[in-house]
mmCIF file with all atom_site columns, C-alpha atoms in Angstrom:
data_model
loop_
_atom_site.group_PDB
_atom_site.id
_atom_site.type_symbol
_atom_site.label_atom_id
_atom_site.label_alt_id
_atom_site.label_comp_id
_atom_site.label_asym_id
_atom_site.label_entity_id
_atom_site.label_seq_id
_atom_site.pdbx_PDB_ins_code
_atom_site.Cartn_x
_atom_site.Cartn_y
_atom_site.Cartn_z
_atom_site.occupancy
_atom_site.B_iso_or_equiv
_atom_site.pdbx_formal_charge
_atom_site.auth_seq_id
_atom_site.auth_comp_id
_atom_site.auth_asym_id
_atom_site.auth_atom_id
_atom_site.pdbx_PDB_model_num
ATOM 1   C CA . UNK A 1 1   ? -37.019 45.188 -47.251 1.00 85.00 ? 1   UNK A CA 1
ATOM 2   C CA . UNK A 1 2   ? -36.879 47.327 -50.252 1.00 93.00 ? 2   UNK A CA 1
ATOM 3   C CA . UNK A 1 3   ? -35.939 50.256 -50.293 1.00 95.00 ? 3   UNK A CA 1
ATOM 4   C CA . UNK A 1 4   ? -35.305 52.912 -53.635 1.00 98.00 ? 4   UNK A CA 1
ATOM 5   C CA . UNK A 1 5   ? -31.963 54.416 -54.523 1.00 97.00 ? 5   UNK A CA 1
ATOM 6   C CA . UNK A 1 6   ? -32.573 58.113 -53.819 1.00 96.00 ? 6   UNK A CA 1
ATOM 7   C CA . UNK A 1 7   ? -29.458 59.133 -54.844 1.00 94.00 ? 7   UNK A CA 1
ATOM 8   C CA . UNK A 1 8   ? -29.936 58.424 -58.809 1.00 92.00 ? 8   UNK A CA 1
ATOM 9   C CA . UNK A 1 9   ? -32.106 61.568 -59.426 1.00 90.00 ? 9   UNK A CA 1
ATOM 10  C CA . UNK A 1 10  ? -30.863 63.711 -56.963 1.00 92.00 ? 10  UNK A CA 1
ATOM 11  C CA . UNK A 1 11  ? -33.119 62.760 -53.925 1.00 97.00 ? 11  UNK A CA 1
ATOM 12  C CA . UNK A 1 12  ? -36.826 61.750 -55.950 1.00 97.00 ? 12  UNK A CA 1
ATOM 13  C CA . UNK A 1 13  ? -37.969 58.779 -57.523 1.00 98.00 ? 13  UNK A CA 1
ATOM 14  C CA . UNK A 1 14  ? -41.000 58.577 -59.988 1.00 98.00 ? 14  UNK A CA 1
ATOM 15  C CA . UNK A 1 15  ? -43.870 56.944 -57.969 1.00 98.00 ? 15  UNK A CA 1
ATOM 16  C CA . UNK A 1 16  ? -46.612 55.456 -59.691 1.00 98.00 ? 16  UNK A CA 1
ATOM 17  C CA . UNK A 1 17  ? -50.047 55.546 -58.479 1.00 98.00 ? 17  UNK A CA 1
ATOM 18  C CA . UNK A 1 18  ? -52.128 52.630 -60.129 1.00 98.00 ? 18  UNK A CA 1
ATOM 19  C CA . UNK A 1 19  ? -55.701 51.537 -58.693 1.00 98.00 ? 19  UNK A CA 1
ATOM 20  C CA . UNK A 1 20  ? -54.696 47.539 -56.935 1.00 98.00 ? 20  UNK A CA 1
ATOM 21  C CA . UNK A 1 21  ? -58.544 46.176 -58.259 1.00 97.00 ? 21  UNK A CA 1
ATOM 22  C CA . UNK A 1 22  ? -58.575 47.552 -61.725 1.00 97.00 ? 22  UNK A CA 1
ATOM 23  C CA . UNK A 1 23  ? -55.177 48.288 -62.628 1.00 97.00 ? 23  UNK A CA 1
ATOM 24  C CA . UNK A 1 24  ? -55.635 51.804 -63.657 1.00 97.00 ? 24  UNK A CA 1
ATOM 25  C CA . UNK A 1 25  ? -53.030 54.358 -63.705 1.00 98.00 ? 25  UNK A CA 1
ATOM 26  C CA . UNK A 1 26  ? -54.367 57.470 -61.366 1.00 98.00 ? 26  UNK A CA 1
ATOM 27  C CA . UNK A 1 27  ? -51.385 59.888 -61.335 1.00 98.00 ? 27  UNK A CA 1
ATOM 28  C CA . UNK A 1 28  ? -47.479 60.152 -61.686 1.00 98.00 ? 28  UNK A CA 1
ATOM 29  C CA . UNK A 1 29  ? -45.822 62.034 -58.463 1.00 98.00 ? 29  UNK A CA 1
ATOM 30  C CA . UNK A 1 30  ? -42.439 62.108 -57.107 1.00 98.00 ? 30  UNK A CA 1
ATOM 31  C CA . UNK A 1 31  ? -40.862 60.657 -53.245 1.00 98.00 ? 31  UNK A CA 1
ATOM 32  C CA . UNK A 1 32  ? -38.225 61.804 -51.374 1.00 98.00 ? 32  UNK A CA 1
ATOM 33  C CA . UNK A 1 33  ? -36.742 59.997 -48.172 1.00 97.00 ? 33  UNK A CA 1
ATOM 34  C CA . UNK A 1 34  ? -39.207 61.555 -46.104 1.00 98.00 ? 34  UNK A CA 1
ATOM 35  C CA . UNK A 1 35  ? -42.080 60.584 -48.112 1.00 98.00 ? 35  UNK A CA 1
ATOM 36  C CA . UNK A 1 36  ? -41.220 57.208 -48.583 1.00 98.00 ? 36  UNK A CA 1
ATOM 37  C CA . UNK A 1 37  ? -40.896 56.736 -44.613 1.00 98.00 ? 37  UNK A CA 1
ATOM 38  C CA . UNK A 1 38  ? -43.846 58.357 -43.572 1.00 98.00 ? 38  UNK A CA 1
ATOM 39  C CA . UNK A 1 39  ? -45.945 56.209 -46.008 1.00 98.00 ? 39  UNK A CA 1
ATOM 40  C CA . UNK A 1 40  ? -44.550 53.321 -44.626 1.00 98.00 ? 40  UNK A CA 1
ATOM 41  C CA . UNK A 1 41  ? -45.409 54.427 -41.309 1.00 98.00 ? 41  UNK A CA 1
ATOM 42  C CA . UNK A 1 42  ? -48.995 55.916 -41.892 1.00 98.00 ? 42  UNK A CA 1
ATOM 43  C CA . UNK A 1 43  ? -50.140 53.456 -44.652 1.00 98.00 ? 43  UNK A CA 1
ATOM 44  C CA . UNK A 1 44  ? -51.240 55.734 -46.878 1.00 98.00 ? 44  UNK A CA 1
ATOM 45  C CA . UNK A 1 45  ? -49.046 57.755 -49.645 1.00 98.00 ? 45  UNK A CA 1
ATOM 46  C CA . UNK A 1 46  ? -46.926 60.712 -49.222 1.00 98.00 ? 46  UNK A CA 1
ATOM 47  C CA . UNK A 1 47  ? -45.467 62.533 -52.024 1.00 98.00 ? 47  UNK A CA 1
ATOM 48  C CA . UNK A 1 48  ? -42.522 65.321 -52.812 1.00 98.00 ? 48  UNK A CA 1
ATOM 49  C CA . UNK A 1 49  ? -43.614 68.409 -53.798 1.00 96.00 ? 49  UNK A CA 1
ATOM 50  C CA . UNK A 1 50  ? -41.359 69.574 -56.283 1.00 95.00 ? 50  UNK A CA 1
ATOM 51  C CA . UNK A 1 51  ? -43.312 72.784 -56.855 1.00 94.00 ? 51  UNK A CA 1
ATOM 52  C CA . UNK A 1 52  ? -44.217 73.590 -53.241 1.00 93.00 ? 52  UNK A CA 1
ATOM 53  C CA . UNK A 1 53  ? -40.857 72.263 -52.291 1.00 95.00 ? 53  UNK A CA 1
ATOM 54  C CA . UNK A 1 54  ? -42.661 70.607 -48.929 1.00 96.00 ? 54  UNK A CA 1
ATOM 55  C CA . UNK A 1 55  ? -43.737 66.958 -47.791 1.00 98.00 ? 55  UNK A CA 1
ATOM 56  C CA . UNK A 1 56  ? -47.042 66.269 -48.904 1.00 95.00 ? 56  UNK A CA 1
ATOM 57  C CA . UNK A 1 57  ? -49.761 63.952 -47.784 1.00 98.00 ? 57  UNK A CA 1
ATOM 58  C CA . UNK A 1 58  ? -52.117 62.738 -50.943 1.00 97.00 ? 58  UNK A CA 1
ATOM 59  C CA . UNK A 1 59  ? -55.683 63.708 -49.904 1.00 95.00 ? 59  UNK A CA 1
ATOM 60  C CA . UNK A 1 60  ? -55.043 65.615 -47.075 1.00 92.00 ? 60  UNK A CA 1
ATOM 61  C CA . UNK A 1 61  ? -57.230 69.048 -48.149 1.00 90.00 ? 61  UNK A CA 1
ATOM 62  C CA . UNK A 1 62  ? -58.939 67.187 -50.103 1.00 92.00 ? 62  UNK A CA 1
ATOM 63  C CA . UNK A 1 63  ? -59.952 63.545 -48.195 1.00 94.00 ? 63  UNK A CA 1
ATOM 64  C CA . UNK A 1 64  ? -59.082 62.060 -51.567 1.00 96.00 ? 64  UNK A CA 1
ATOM 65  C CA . UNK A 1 65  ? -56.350 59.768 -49.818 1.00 98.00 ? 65  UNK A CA 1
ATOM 66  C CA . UNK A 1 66  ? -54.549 57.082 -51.303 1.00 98.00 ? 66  UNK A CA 1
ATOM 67  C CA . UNK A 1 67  ? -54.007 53.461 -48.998 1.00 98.00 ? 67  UNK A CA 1
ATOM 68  C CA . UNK A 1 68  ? -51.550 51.218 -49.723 1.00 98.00 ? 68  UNK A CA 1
ATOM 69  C CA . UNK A 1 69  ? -52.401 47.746 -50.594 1.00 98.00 ? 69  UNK A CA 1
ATOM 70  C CA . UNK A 1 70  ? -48.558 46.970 -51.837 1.00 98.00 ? 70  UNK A CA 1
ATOM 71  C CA . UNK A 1 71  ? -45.525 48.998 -53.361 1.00 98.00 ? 71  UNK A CA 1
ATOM 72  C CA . UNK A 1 72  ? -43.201 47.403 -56.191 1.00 98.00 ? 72  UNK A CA 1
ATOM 73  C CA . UNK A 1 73  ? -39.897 48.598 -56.971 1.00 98.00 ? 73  UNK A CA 1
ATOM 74  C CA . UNK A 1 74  ? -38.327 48.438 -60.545 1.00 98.00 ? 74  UNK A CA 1
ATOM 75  C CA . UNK A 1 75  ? -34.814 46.713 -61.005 1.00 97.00 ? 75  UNK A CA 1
ATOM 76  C CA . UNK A 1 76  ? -32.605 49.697 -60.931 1.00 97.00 ? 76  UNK A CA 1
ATOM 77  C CA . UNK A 1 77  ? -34.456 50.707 -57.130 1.00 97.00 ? 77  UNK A CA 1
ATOM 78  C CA . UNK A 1 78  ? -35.460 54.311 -58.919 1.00 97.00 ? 78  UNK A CA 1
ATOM 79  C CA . UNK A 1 79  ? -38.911 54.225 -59.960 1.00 98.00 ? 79  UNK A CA 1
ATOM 80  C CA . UNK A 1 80  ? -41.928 53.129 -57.393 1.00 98.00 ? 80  UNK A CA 1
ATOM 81  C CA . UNK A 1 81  ? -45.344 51.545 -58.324 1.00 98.00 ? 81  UNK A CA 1
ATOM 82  C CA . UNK A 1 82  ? -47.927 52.175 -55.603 1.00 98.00 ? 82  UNK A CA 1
ATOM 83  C CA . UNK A 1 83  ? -51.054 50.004 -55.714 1.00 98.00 ? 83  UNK A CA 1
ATOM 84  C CA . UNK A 1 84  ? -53.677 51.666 -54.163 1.00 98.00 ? 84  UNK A CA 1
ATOM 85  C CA . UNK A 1 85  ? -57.006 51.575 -52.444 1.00 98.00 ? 85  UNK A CA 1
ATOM 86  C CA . UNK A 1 86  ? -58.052 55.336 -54.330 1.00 98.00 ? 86  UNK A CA 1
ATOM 87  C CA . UNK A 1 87  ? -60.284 56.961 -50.778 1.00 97.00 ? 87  UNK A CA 1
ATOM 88  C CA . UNK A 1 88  ? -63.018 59.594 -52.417 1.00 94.00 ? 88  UNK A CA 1
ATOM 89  C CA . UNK A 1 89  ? -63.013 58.197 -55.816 1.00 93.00 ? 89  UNK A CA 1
ATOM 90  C CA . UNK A 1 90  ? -60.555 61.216 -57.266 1.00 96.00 ? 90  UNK A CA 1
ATOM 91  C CA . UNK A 1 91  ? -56.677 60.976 -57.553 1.00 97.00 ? 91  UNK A CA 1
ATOM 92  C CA . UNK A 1 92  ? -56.256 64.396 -59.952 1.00 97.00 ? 92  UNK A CA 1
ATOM 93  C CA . UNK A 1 93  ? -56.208 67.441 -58.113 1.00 95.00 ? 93  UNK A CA 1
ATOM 94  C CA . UNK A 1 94  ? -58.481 68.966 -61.330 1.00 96.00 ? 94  UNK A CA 1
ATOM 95  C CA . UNK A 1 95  ? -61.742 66.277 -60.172 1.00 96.00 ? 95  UNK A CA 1
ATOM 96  C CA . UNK A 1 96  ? -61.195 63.560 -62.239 1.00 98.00 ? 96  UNK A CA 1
ATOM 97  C CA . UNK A 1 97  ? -60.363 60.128 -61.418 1.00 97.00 ? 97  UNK A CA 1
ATOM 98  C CA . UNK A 1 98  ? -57.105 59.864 -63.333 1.00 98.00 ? 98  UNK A CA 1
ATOM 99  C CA . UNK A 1 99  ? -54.343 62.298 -63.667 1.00 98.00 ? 99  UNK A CA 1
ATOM 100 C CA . UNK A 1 100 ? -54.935 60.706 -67.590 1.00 98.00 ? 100 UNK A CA 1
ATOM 101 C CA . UNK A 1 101 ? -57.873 62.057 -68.028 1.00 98.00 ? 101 UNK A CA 1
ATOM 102 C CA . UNK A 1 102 ? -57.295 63.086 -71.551 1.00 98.00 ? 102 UNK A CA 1
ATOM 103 C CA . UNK A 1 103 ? -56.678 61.052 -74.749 1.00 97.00 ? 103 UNK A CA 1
ATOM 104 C CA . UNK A 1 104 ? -55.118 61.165 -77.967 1.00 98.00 ? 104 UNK A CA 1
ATOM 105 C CA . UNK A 1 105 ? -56.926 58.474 -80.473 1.00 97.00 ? 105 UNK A CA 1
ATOM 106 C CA . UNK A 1 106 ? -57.433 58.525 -83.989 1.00 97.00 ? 106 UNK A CA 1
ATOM 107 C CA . UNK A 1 107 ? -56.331 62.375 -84.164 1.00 98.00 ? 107 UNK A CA 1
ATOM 108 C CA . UNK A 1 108 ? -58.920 63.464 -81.660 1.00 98.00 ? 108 UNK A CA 1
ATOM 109 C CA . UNK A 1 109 ? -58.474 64.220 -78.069 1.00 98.00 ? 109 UNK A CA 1
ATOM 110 C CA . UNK A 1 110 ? -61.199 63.251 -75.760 1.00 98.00 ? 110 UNK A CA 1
ATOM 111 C CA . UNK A 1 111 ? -61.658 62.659 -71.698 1.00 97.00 ? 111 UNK A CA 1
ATOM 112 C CA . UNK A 1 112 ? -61.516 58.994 -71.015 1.00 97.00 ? 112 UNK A CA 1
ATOM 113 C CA . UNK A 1 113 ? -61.810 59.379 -66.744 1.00 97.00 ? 113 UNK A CA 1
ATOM 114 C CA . UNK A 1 114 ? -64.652 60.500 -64.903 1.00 97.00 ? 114 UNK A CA 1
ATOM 115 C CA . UNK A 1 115 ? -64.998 64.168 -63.840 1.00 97.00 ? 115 UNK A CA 1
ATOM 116 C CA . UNK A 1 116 ? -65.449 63.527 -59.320 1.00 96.00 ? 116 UNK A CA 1
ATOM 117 C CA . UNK A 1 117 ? -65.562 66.640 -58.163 1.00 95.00 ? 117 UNK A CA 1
ATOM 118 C CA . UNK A 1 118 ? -65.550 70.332 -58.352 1.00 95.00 ? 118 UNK A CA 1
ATOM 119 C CA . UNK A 1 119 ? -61.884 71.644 -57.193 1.00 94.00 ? 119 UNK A CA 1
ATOM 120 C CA . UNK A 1 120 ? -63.258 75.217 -56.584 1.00 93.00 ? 120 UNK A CA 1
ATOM 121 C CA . UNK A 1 121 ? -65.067 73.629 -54.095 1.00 92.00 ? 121 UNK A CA 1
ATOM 122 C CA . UNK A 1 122 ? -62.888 71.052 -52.774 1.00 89.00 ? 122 UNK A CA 1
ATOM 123 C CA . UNK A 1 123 ? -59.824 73.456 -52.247 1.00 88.00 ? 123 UNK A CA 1
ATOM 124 C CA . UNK A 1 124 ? -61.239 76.537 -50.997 1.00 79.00 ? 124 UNK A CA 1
ATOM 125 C CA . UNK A 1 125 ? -59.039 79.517 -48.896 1.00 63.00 ? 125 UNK A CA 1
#
């Protein structure tokens, strides 16, 4: 089994979430201990919040959940590949596909992912 050194950045690892048919990079979150075992129990990804300082389940307010398909670890067991099965067709919490949604190319910036959804409607209070 693998399993990441939490210790190395004080109790997170960088997880990255990459689509497992197309290879595309959909976002960049952190895990903690507790993330890391309950997405190995539930199947799908669980994050760190670093700003809401709380266990997080990707696509839980928002059904845009994340399946595993497989999870690579680098060499130094600190940073986390996730390929995914992307549920809802969004992974960034502002609609689009990707997190890397904008681009820098030939001096001008331009969106490069798909706009999925409206988040004034997806997270309402």
């Amino acid at each position: 089994m693998i399993r990441p050194d939490f210790e190395k950045m004080n109790g997170l690892v960088p997880a990255i979430a990459q689509d497992a048919e197309t290879g595309e990079v959909l976002m960049m979150a952190y895990m903690n201990e507790e993330s890391w075992e309950k997405t190995l129990e539930t199947g799908e990804v669980h994050y760190w919040s670093r700003s809401r300082q709380e266990l997080w389940h990707k696509g839980g307010t928002s059904g845009h959940t994340q399946k595993v398909k497989s999870i690579r670890i680098d060499c130094d067991d600190d940073t986390l590949v996730l390929l995914i099965e992307q549920i809802g067709g969004a992974a960034c919490h502002k609609g689009y596909r990707s997190c890397f949604y904008r681009e820098l190319k030939d001096g001008a910036v331009s969106e490069c992912s798909p706009y999925v959804f409206d988040p004034k409607e997806v997270y309402k209070k």
